[in-house]
Coordinates of C-alpha atoms in Angstrom, one line a residue:
Chain A
F151 CA 0.0 0.0 0.0
K152 CA 1.0 3.6 -0.2
V153 CA 1.2 6.2 2.5
E154 CA 0.3 9.6 1.0
K155 CA 0.4 11.7 4.1
P156 CA 3.1 11.8 6.8
F157 CA 3.0 8.7 8.9
S158 CA 1.8 10.3 12.1
F159 CA -1.3 11.8 10.5
Y160 CA -2.1 8.8 8.4
K161 CA -5.2 6.9 9.4
P162 CA -5.2 3.4 8.2
P163 CA -8.2 2.4 6.1
I164 CA -9.1 -0.4 8.5
K165 CA -12.8 -0.5 7.7
R166 CA -12.2 -1.0 4.0
I167 CA -9.8 -3.9 4.3
N168 CA -11.6 -6.7 6.1
M169 CA -14.7 -5.8 8.0
E170 CA -15.6 -9.4 8.7
R171 CA -12.3 -10.7 10.1
H172 CA -11.5 -8.0 12.5
N173 CA -13.4 -6.3 15.1
T174 CA -13.3 -2.7 13.7
V175 CA -14.0 -1.0 17.0
W176 CA -11.1 -2.7 18.6
E177 CA -8.7 -1.8 15.8
D178 CA -9.9 1.8 15.6
L179 CA -9.4 2.3 19.3
E180 CA -6.0 0.7 19.3
Y181 CA -4.8 2.8 16.4
D182 CA -6.0 6.1 17.9
F183 CA -4.4 5.0 21.1
C184 CA -1.1 4.2 19.4
L185 CA -0.8 7.4 17.4
E186 CA -2.4 10.1 19.5
G187 CA -2.1 8.9 23.1
K188 CA 1.5 7.9 22.8
R189 CA 2.8 11.0 21.2
H190 CA 4.6 12.1 24.3
L191 CA 6.4 8.7 24.5
R192 CA 8.5 9.4 21.5
P193 CA 12.1 10.1 22.2
N194 CA 13.4 13.6 21.6
P195 CA 15.0 13.4 18.1
N196 CA 17.8 15.9 18.8
Y197 CA 19.0 14.7 22.2
L198 CA 22.5 13.8 20.9
T199 CA 23.2 17.5 20.2
T200 CA 22.5 18.4 23.8
Q201 CA 24.5 15.5 25.3
P202 CA 28.1 16.8 25.9
E203 CA 29.9 13.4 26.1
I204 CA 27.9 11.1 23.9
N205 CA 28.0 10.8 20.1
D206 CA 26.3 8.5 17.6
Q207 CA 29.2 6.1 17.7
N208 CA 28.7 5.5 21.4
R209 CA 25.1 4.9 20.9
K210 CA 25.8 2.5 18.1
T211 CA 28.2 0.4 20.2
L212 CA 25.7 0.4 23.1
F213 CA 22.9 -0.9 20.8
D214 CA 25.2 -3.6 19.4
W215 CA 26.0 -4.7 22.9
I216 CA 22.3 -4.9 23.7
I217 CA 21.4 -6.9 20.6
Q218 CA 24.2 -9.3 21.5
V219 CA 22.8 -9.8 25.0
C220 CA 19.3 -10.3 23.7
D221 CA 20.5 -12.8 21.1
Y222 CA 22.4 -14.7 23.8
K223 CA 19.3 -14.8 26.0
N224 CA 16.9 -15.6 23.1
F225 CA 14.7 -12.6 23.8
H226 CA 11.8 -11.5 21.6
D227 CA 12.5 -8.7 19.2
E228 CA 10.1 -6.4 21.1
T229 CA 12.4 -6.4 24.0
I230 CA 15.2 -4.9 21.9
F231 CA 12.9 -2.3 20.5
L232 CA 11.5 -1.3 23.9
C233 CA 15.0 -1.2 25.4
C234 CA 16.2 1.2 22.6
N235 CA 13.2 3.4 23.2
L236 CA 13.8 3.5 26.9
I237 CA 17.5 4.5 26.4
D238 CA 16.6 7.2 23.8
R239 CA 13.9 8.7 26.0
F240 CA 16.1 8.6 29.1
L241 CA 19.0 10.3 27.4
G242 CA 16.6 13.0 26.3
T243 CA 15.7 13.8 29.9
C244 CA 19.1 14.1 31.5
N245 CA 22.8 14.3 30.7
V246 CA 24.9 11.2 31.1
N247 CA 28.7 11.0 31.1
R248 CA 30.3 8.4 28.9
P249 CA 31.5 5.9 31.5
K250 CA 27.9 5.6 32.8
L251 CA 26.3 5.0 29.3
Q252 CA 26.6 1.2 29.6
L253 CA 24.9 1.3 32.9
V254 CA 21.9 3.1 31.3
G255 CA 21.8 0.4 28.7
S256 CA 22.1 -2.4 31.2
V257 CA 19.2 -1.0 33.4
A258 CA 17.1 -0.4 30.3
L259 CA 17.6 -4.1 29.5
L260 CA 16.6 -5.0 33.0
I261 CA 13.4 -3.0 32.9
S262 CA 12.4 -4.2 29.4
S263 CA 13.1 -7.8 30.1
K264 CA 11.1 -7.6 33.3
Y265 CA 8.2 -6.0 31.4
L266 CA 8.1 -8.3 28.4
E267 CA 9.9 -11.5 29.0
V268 CA 8.9 -14.7 30.9
E269 CA 12.4 -15.2 32.3
F270 CA 13.8 -11.8 33.0
L271 CA 17.5 -10.9 33.5
T272 CA 18.7 -10.6 37.0
I273 CA 21.0 -7.8 38.2
E274 CA 23.8 -10.3 38.9
V275 CA 23.8 -11.6 35.4
L276 CA 23.8 -8.0 34.1
I277 CA 26.8 -7.2 36.2
L278 CA 28.6 -10.1 34.6
F279 CA 27.6 -8.9 31.2
C280 CA 29.1 -5.5 32.0
D281 CA 32.4 -7.0 33.1
N282 CA 31.8 -6.0 36.8
I283 CA 32.2 -2.3 36.0
Y284 CA 29.0 -1.3 38.0
S285 CA 27.9 -2.5 41.4
H286 CA 24.5 -3.9 42.4
K287 CA 23.7 -0.6 44.2
E288 CA 24.4 1.4 41.1
H289 CA 21.9 -0.7 39.2
V290 CA 19.1 -0.3 41.7
D291 CA 19.7 3.4 42.0
M292 CA 19.7 3.9 38.2
E293 CA 16.5 1.8 37.9
Q294 CA 14.9 4.2 40.4
L295 CA 16.1 7.2 38.5
M296 CA 15.0 5.8 35.1
T297 CA 11.5 4.8 36.2
N298 CA 11.0 8.2 37.7
N299 CA 12.3 10.2 34.7
L300 CA 10.2 8.1 32.3
E301 CA 7.2 8.4 34.6
W302 CA 6.7 4.6 34.6
S303 CA 5.4 4.5 31.1
F304 CA 6.9 1.5 29.3
T305 CA 3.9 0.8 27.1
V306 CA 5.3 2.2 23.9
S307 CA 4.5 1.5 20.3
T308 CA 7.6 0.4 18.6
P309 CA 8.1 0.3 14.8
L310 CA 8.0 -3.5 15.0
E311 CA 4.5 -3.3 16.4
F312 CA 3.3 -1.2 13.4
V313 CA 4.9 -3.6 10.9
Q314 CA 3.2 -6.6 12.6
K315 CA -0.2 -4.9 12.7
Y316 CA -0.1 -3.9 9.1
C317 CA 1.0 -7.4 8.1
I318 CA -2.0 -8.9 10.0
L319 CA -4.4 -6.3 8.5
L320 CA -3.2 -6.7 4.9
N321 CA -3.3 -10.5 5.3
L322 CA 0.2 -11.1 4.0
N323 CA 1.8 -14.5 3.7
K324 CA 4.6 -15.6 6.1
D325 CA 7.6 -14.9 3.8
V326 CA 6.6 -11.3 3.3
I327 CA 6.0 -10.8 7.0
D328 CA 9.4 -12.2 7.8
S329 CA 11.2 -10.0 5.3
A330 CA 9.3 -7.0 6.5
I331 CA 10.3 -7.6 10.1
Y332 CA 13.8 -8.2 9.0
Chain B
M981 CA 0.6 9.7 37.7
P982 CA 3.0 11.6 39.9
S983 CA 5.3 9.7 42.2
V984 CA 5.9 11.3 45.6
V985 CA 9.2 10.8 47.4
I986 CA 9.1 10.9 51.2
H987 CA 12.3 11.0 53.1
N988 CA 11.6 9.3 56.3
V989 CA 9.1 7.2 58.1
R990 CA 8.1 10.0 60.4
E991 CA 6.9 12.1 57.4
L992 CA 4.8 9.2 56.3
R993 CA 3.2 9.0 59.6
E994 CA 2.5 12.7 59.5
R995 CA 0.9 12.4 56.2
Y996 CA -1.2 9.3 56.7
E997 CA -3.0 7.9 59.7
K998 CA -2.9 4.1 59.6
V999 CA -6.2 2.6 60.4
L1000 CA -5.8 -1.2 59.9
V1001 CA -4.3 -3.9 57.7
V1002 CA -6.9 -4.9 55.2
G1003 CA -5.2 -7.7 53.4
E1004 CA -1.9 -9.6 53.5
G1005 CA -0.5 -12.0 50.9
A1006 CA 2.5 -12.9 48.8
Y1007 CA 2.5 -9.4 47.2
G1008 CA 2.9 -7.6 50.5
R1009 CA 0.3 -5.9 52.6
V1010 CA -2.6 -3.6 52.0
L1011 CA -3.2 -0.9 54.6
K1012 CA -6.2 1.2 55.1
A1013 CA -5.3 4.8 56.0
T1014 CA -6.7 8.3 56.2
E1015 CA -4.9 11.2 54.6
R1016 CA -4.6 13.8 57.4
I1017 CA -5.0 16.9 55.2
T1018 CA -7.8 15.9 52.9
K1019 CA -9.5 13.4 55.3
E1020 CA -9.8 11.0 52.5
I1021 CA -9.6 7.2 53.1
V1022 CA -7.0 5.5 50.9
A1023 CA -5.6 2.0 50.5
L1024 CA -1.9 1.7 50.5
K1025 CA -0.5 -1.4 48.8
S1026 CA 3.0 -2.0 49.9
I1027 CA 5.7 -3.1 47.4
P1028 CA 8.3 -5.5 48.7
L1029 CA 11.5 -3.8 47.7
C1030 CA 14.6 -4.9 49.5
S1031 CA 13.4 -8.3 50.5
G1032 CA 14.2 -11.5 48.7
D1033 CA 16.3 -11.4 45.5
K1034 CA 16.9 -7.6 45.7
E1035 CA 16.1 -7.2 42.0
G1036 CA 15.0 -3.6 42.2
F1037 CA 11.3 -3.1 41.4
P1038 CA 9.4 -6.4 41.2
I1039 CA 7.9 -7.3 37.8
S1040 CA 4.4 -7.2 39.0
T1041 CA 4.8 -3.6 40.1
I1042 CA 6.2 -2.5 36.7
R1043 CA 3.4 -4.2 34.8
E1044 CA 0.7 -3.1 37.2
I1045 CA 1.6 0.6 37.0
N1046 CA 1.8 0.5 33.2
Q1047 CA -1.6 -1.2 33.0
L1048 CA -3.2 1.2 35.4
K1049 CA -1.8 4.2 33.6
T1050 CA -3.4 3.0 30.4
F1051 CA -6.9 2.5 31.7
N1052 CA -9.4 5.2 32.4
H1053 CA -12.7 3.6 33.3
N1054 CA -15.3 4.0 36.1
N1055 CA -15.2 0.2 36.8
V1056 CA -11.4 -0.1 37.0
L1057 CA -9.7 0.9 40.3
S1058 CA -7.5 3.8 39.4
L1059 CA -4.0 4.5 40.8
R1060 CA -3.6 7.9 42.6
Y1061 CA 0.2 8.0 42.9
L1062 CA 3.2 6.1 43.9
L1063 CA 4.8 6.7 47.2
L1064 CA 8.5 6.2 47.8
V1065 CA 9.7 6.2 51.4
S1066 CA 13.4 6.2 52.1
D1067 CA 14.9 6.2 55.6
T1068 CA 18.3 7.7 54.9
K1069 CA 19.6 10.7 53.1
E1070 CA 22.0 8.9 50.8
G1071 CA 19.4 7.3 48.6
W1072 CA 16.4 5.2 49.1
A1073 CA 17.8 2.0 47.7
T1074 CA 20.7 1.6 50.1
C1075 CA 18.6 1.2 53.1
S1076 CA 17.1 -2.1 54.0
R1077 CA 13.9 -0.5 55.4
S1078 CA 13.0 1.6 52.4
E1079 CA 9.4 1.0 51.2
A1080 CA 7.2 1.9 48.3
Y1081 CA 3.4 2.1 48.2
L1082 CA 0.8 2.3 45.5
V1083 CA -2.0 4.6 46.7
F1084 CA -5.5 3.7 45.6
D1085 CA -9.0 4.8 46.6
Y1086 CA -10.3 2.7 49.5
V1087 CA -13.1 0.4 48.5
P1088 CA -14.7 -1.5 51.4
H1089 CA -16.3 -4.6 50.0
D1090 CA -15.3 -7.4 47.6
L1091 CA -17.3 -10.1 46.0
T1092 CA -15.9 -12.9 48.2
G1093 CA -17.2 -11.1 51.3
I1094 CA -20.6 -10.3 49.8
I1095 CA -21.2 -13.8 48.5
S1096 CA -20.1 -15.6 51.6
D1097 CA -22.0 -13.3 54.1
P1098 CA -25.2 -15.2 55.0
G1099 CA -26.7 -11.9 56.2
I1100 CA -26.8 -10.5 52.6
L1101 CA -29.7 -11.7 50.6
M1102 CA -28.9 -11.7 46.8
N1103 CA -31.4 -10.7 44.3
E1104 CA -31.3 -11.0 40.5
A1105 CA -31.2 -7.3 39.8
S1106 CA -28.0 -6.7 41.8
I1107 CA -26.3 -9.8 40.5
K1108 CA -27.1 -8.6 37.0
S1109 CA -25.7 -5.1 37.8
Y1110 CA -22.5 -6.5 39.3
M1111 CA -22.0 -8.8 36.3
Q1112 CA -22.7 -6.0 33.8
Q1113 CA -20.2 -3.7 35.5
L1114 CA -17.6 -6.4 35.7
L1115 CA -18.0 -7.3 32.1
T1116 CA -17.8 -3.6 31.0
A1117 CA -14.5 -3.3 32.9
V1118 CA -13.2 -6.5 31.2
V1119 CA -14.3 -5.2 27.8
H1120 CA -12.4 -2.0 28.5
V1121 CA -9.3 -3.9 29.5
H1122 CA -9.5 -6.1 26.5
S1123 CA -10.0 -3.2 24.1
F1124 CA -6.4 -2.1 24.8
G1125 CA -5.2 -5.5 23.8
S1126 CA -4.5 -6.4 27.4
M1127 CA -5.3 -9.4 29.7
H1128 CA -6.0 -9.1 33.4
C1129 CA -5.0 -12.7 34.1
D1130 CA -6.1 -12.7 37.8
I1131 CA -9.8 -12.2 37.9
K1132 CA -11.3 -13.7 41.0
S1133 CA -14.1 -12.7 43.4
S1134 CA -11.7 -11.2 45.9
N1135 CA -10.2 -8.9 43.2
V1136 CA -13.6 -7.5 42.3
L1137 CA -14.2 -4.7 44.8
V1138 CA -17.6 -3.1 45.5
K1139 CA -18.2 0.4 46.8
Y1140 CA -21.1 1.2 49.2
D1141 CA -23.3 2.4 46.4
G1142 CA -22.8 -0.8 44.4
T1143 CA -20.2 0.4 42.0
V1144 CA -17.9 -2.4 41.0
K1145 CA -14.1 -1.8 40.7
L1146 CA -11.8 -4.3 39.1
A1147 CA -8.5 -4.3 41.0
D1148 CA -5.0 -6.0 41.2
F1149 CA -3.4 -5.8 37.8
G1150 CA -0.2 -7.4 39.1
L1151 CA -0.3 -10.3 36.6
A1152 CA -1.9 -8.3 33.8
R1153 CA 0.0 -7.9 30.5
F1154 CA -0.4 -6.6 27.0
K1155 CA -1.0 -9.0 24.3
N1156 CA 1.5 -9.2 21.5
P1157 CA 0.1 -8.8 18.0
N1158 CA 2.2 -11.7 16.9
P1159 CA 0.1 -14.8 17.6
N1160 CA 3.2 -17.1 18.1
V1161 CA 4.5 -15.4 21.2
T1162 CA 4.4 -17.5 24.3
Y1163 CA 3.4 -16.3 27.8
C1164 CA 3.9 -17.5 31.3
N1165 CA 1.6 -20.4 31.9
N1166 CA 1.5 -20.0 35.7
V1167 CA -1.2 -17.2 36.0
V1168 CA -4.7 -17.0 37.5
T1169 CA -5.6 -18.3 40.9
R1170 CA -6.3 -22.0 40.8
W1171 CA -10.0 -22.1 41.3
Y1172 CA -10.5 -19.6 38.4
R1173 CA -8.0 -21.2 36.0
P1174 CA -9.4 -22.1 32.6
P1175 CA -8.8 -25.6 31.1
E1176 CA -6.3 -24.4 28.5
L1177 CA -4.0 -23.2 31.2
L1178 CA -4.5 -26.4 33.2
L1179 CA -3.5 -28.4 30.1
G1180 CA -0.3 -26.4 29.9
D1181 CA -1.0 -24.1 27.0
N1182 CA 1.2 -21.0 26.9
K1183 CA -0.2 -19.3 23.8
Y1184 CA -3.5 -18.4 25.4
N1185 CA -5.5 -15.2 24.8
E1186 CA -7.9 -12.9 26.6
K1187 CA -10.5 -15.6 26.8
I1188 CA -9.0 -16.8 30.0
D1189 CA -10.5 -13.7 31.7
V1190 CA -13.9 -14.7 30.3
W1191 CA -13.7 -18.1 32.0
A1192 CA -12.9 -16.4 35.3
V1193 CA -16.0 -14.2 34.9
G1194 CA -18.1 -17.3 34.3
C1195 CA -16.7 -18.8 37.5
I1196 CA -17.8 -15.7 39.4
L1197 CA -21.3 -15.8 37.9
A1198 CA -21.5 -19.5 39.0
E1199 CA -20.3 -18.4 42.4
F1200 CA -23.1 -15.9 42.6
M1201 CA -25.7 -18.5 41.7
D1202 CA -24.4 -21.2 44.0
R1203 CA -23.0 -19.0 46.8
R1204 CA -19.8 -21.0 46.7
P1205 CA -17.0 -21.5 44.2
I1206 CA -17.9 -23.8 41.4
Y1207 CA -14.6 -25.6 40.9
P1208 CA -12.7 -25.5 44.3
G1209 CA -10.0 -27.9 43.2
S1210 CA -7.2 -28.8 45.7
D1211 CA -4.6 -29.0 42.9
E1212 CA -4.3 -28.8 39.1
K1213 CA -5.3 -32.5 38.6
D1214 CA -8.3 -32.1 40.9
M1215 CA -9.3 -29.0 39.0
C1216 CA -9.2 -30.9 35.7
A1217 CA -11.2 -33.7 37.2
R1218 CA -13.9 -31.4 38.4
I1219 CA -14.1 -29.4 35.1
F1220 CA -14.0 -32.4 32.8
S1221 CA -16.4 -34.5 34.8
M1222 CA -18.9 -31.7 34.4
M1223 CA -18.2 -30.8 30.8
G1224 CA -16.9 -34.0 29.3
V1225 CA -13.3 -34.7 28.3
P1226 CA -12.3 -32.6 25.3
T1227 CA -11.0 -34.5 22.2
N1228 CA -9.5 -33.2 18.9
S1229 CA -13.0 -33.3 17.4
T1230 CA -14.5 -31.0 20.0
W1231 CA -11.5 -28.7 20.5
N1232 CA -9.0 -28.3 17.7
N1233 CA -5.5 -29.6 18.6
V1234 CA -6.3 -30.1 22.2
E1235 CA -4.4 -33.4 22.3
G1236 CA -1.2 -31.7 21.3
L1237 CA -1.2 -29.7 24.6
K1238 CA 1.6 -30.5 27.0
L1239 CA -0.3 -31.9 29.9
Y1240 CA -3.2 -33.4 28.0
R1241 CA -2.4 -37.1 28.7
V1242 CA -1.7 -36.6 32.4
M1243 CA -4.7 -34.4 33.1
T1244 CA -7.4 -36.3 31.3
S1245 CA -6.7 -39.8 32.6
G1246 CA -9.2 -41.5 34.9
I1247 CA -12.0 -39.0 34.8
A1248 CA -15.6 -40.2 35.4
K1249 CA -18.6 -38.5 34.0
G1250 CA -20.4 -36.4 36.6
P1251 CA -23.5 -34.2 36.5
S1252 CA -23.5 -31.7 33.7
L1253 CA -23.6 -28.0 34.1
R1254 CA -27.3 -27.9 33.6
D1255 CA -27.8 -30.6 36.1
H1256 CA -25.6 -28.8 38.6
F1257 CA -27.8 -25.7 38.3
A1258 CA -31.1 -27.7 38.1
S1259 CA -32.8 -25.3 40.4
F1260 CA -32.3 -22.6 37.8
R1261 CA -33.9 -24.6 35.0
G1262 CA -35.6 -22.5 32.4
F1263 CA -33.7 -19.3 33.3
V1264 CA -31.7 -17.5 30.6
V1265 CA -28.8 -17.0 33.0
V1266 CA -27.8 -20.7 32.5
D1267 CA -27.4 -20.0 28.8
L1268 CA -25.0 -17.2 29.6
L1269 CA -23.1 -19.3 32.1
E1270 CA -22.8 -22.1 29.6
A1271 CA -21.4 -19.7 27.0
L1272 CA -18.9 -18.2 29.4
L1273 CA -17.8 -21.6 30.7
Q1274 CA -17.0 -23.2 27.3
I1275 CA -13.9 -25.5 27.6
D1276 CA -12.7 -24.6 24.1
P1277 CA -11.4 -21.0 24.2
N1278 CA -12.3 -20.6 20.5
K1279 CA -15.9 -21.4 21.1
R1280 CA -16.1 -19.3 24.4
I1281 CA -17.8 -16.0 23.8
S1282 CA -15.9 -12.7 24.2
A1283 CA -16.7 -10.3 27.0
E1284 CA -18.3 -7.9 24.5
Q1285 CA -20.6 -10.6 23.2
A1286 CA -21.5 -11.6 26.8
L1287 CA -22.6 -8.0 27.5
R1288 CA -25.0 -8.2 24.6
H1289 CA -26.6 -11.4 26.0
P1290 CA -30.4 -11.2 26.3
W1291 CA -30.1 -11.9 30.1
F1292 CA -29.0 -8.3 30.6
S1293 CA -32.0 -6.8 28.7
Q1294 CA -34.6 -8.9 30.5
A1295 CA -36.6 -7.9 33.5
P1296 CA -35.6 -7.3 36.3
E1297 CA -33.4 -4.4 35.2
P1298 CA -29.9 -4.4 36.6
S1299 CA -29.8 -2.0 39.5
K1300 CA -26.8 -1.0 41.6
S1301 CA -28.7 -0.2 44.8
A1302 CA -31.0 -3.3 44.9
L1303 CA -28.7 -4.8 47.5
K1304 CA -28.3 -3.2 50.9
L1305 CA -24.6 -3.5 51.7
P1306 CA -23.6 -3.4 55.4
T1307 CA -21.5 -0.5 56.7
E1308 CA -18.6 -2.7 57.9
S1309 CA -16.5 -4.0 55.1
R1310 CA -17.1 -7.5 53.8
N1311 CA -13.9 -8.6 52.1
E1312 CA -11.5 -11.5 51.9
S1313 CA -9.9 -10.9 55.2
W1314 CA -13.3 -10.7 56.9
V1315 CA -14.2 -14.1 55.4
K1316 CA -10.9 -15.6 56.6
K1317 CA -11.6 -14.2 60.1
Q1318 CA -15.1 -15.6 60.0
F1319 CA -13.8 -19.0 59.0
A1320 CA -11.2 -19.0 61.8
E1321 CA -13.9 -18.1 64.3
Q1322 CA -16.1 -21.0 63.1
E1323 CA -13.2 -23.4 63.4
K1324 CA -12.6 -22.1 67.0
R1325 CA -16.2 -22.5 67.9
R1326 CA -16.3 -26.0 66.6
M1327 CA -13.2 -27.0 68.5
Q1328 CA -14.7 -25.6 71.7
S1329 CA -17.9 -27.5 71.2
H1330 CA -15.8 -30.7 70.6
Q1331 CA -14.0 -30.2 73.8
Q1332 CA -17.1 -29.5 75.8
Q1333 CA -18.7 -32.6 74.4
M1334 CA -15.7 -34.6 75.3
L1335 CA -15.8 -33.3 78.9
R1336 CA -19.5 -34.1 79.1
N1337 CA -19.2 -37.6 77.9
G1338 CA -16.3 -38.4 80.2
N1339 CA -15.5 -41.5 78.2
R1340 CA -12.9 -40.3 75.8
K1341 CA -13.2 -43.1 73.3
R1342 CA -17.0 -42.9 72.9
S1343 CA -16.8 -39.1 72.5
I1344 CA -14.4 -39.5 69.6
D1345 CA -16.7 -42.0 68.0
T1346 CA -19.7 -39.7 68.3
L1347 CA -17.6 -36.8 66.9
N1348 CA -16.7 -38.8 63.8
A1349 CA -20.2 -39.8 63.3
S1350 CA -21.9 -36.5 63.8
Q1351 CA -19.4 -33.9 62.6
P1352 CA -17.1 -34.9 59.8
P1353 CA -15.3 -32.0 57.9
P1354 CA -18.2 -29.9 56.7
K1355 CA -17.0 -29.1 53.2
K1356 CA -16.5 -32.6 52.0
Q1357 CA -19.7 -33.8 53.5
Q1358 CA -21.7 -31.2 51.6
K1359 CA -20.1 -32.3 48.3
I1360 CA -20.9 -35.9 48.9
T1361 CA -24.5 -35.2 49.5
N1362 CA -24.7 -33.1 46.4
T1363 CA -23.3 -35.9 44.2
V1364 CA -25.6 -38.4 45.9
R1365 CA -28.5 -36.2 45.0
Y1366 CA -27.5 -35.7 41.4
N1367 CA -25.8 -38.8 40.4
G1368 CA -26.5 -41.9 42.5
H1369 CA -23.7 -44.3 42.3
T1370 CA -20.5 -42.5 41.0
I1371 CA -19.8 -40.8 44.3
T1372 CA -16.3 -42.2 45.0
N1373 CA -15.0 -41.3 41.6
T1374 CA -16.0 -37.7 41.9
I1375 CA -14.7 -37.2 45.4
H1376 CA -11.2 -38.8 45.2

């Protein structure tokens, strides 16, 4: 399909696609909720310019590390996306110096795995993954700071969620869905 | 939802006047307290923070707060704010005595208390109203793609005016749009667990809540839980003896579930659901109950369809105030207290009887003859009444 308007103003033509198979009220509600209600949950797009010590290279290495950990633990893709969203939003709210950046990533992993996974990461395992740089207390303190700064909202719509919903709505076959998610 | 940080316990005491402990469980404690400034009564749900594994905030808290932030409905208990109490200046996490509380409105009654209080006479209008409000709350929760996962009668709170509030979202979670995602199988209190969970399915959907609502409706009609199983096997035996053992022809792919073989062996046919509610024969409510308590989750109706059931549009009209609720709270802890008192009274009467009889041996014999454990006795009589000769199979 084609998206004529900018994505955030685009209302999906749900009712036209398959009226019988989906409960339209449910879908409508959910899309309104995703797009309008969660606008404040988007990360600030310019936060890297305000952070004195962090550049896009640091961010890239951090995300690579996170993807490695999630691969090792066989986590869902949603966990990775949520984790990245948490880091971006948190870095938009306060300045972090470079040695503490991995702690931010580690705590974001802790929260997102607690929120989405059946078997979540424990702090001890995370300390091992970070090569014992940070202590247990630092993790707990950072968790407190992060939950407070993000106002406890971890229910975000990630790009992955949109891809999955459109795939279901358009009734695509499995190969297309897999390539779209990839 | 603002979170309020309080720096020591004294400040907490200045702010709230503790009245009493309302409930206690694995999750922590629930306190009833009055806010000194506004004179409002609130419920404080404590979060166990530094006990146990010391993993920071527990999962259930993270999920509960996120769920509660999403919902905005009259029949869902809303969260006021989060209270963080620290005892030292360095930081709240360092101290072993730091605490956190979720602050809710205080709601006096819950359905366990109302159903098991013999002083409250049920009428159809009030049951209809409670069920309608509960179902609207469940529809609201499901409309966000979320599952409550712990609906039971003690989690459904009732205000003085009869407004129902659905509470305790500690196990609730959002459903993933991808249908192949697996969830934790160990959810929902045992008596309210649907068959797909008992058979070890971990790709369940929001229909598990509908089953629990059906159990509550049956509890309303019977004034006791419909499937009070003592363990998972017993739960399966009770459900399948009433509904029949599912096979691949009645429920698609049921035999592929993990625990199918273990759970469905040696089950005798008991009285069916309609026989169990024989005194309600001819009432529309049994239709609704049957639709809610379908074993196959694909055939079970959704909460929204249940709301459109003809029972709700029939006379008598649902009315909140049809039932006069007592001024003291009737909740789960009240039921427990009542039960403990009953036990105590029975023990005392035993002892008196023994003293009176003098002969110890004879008194024990009479005790065994006249007063066996009350719950089991009742069930045996029921089965005898309904089903003649298959007593032993149903009980053991």
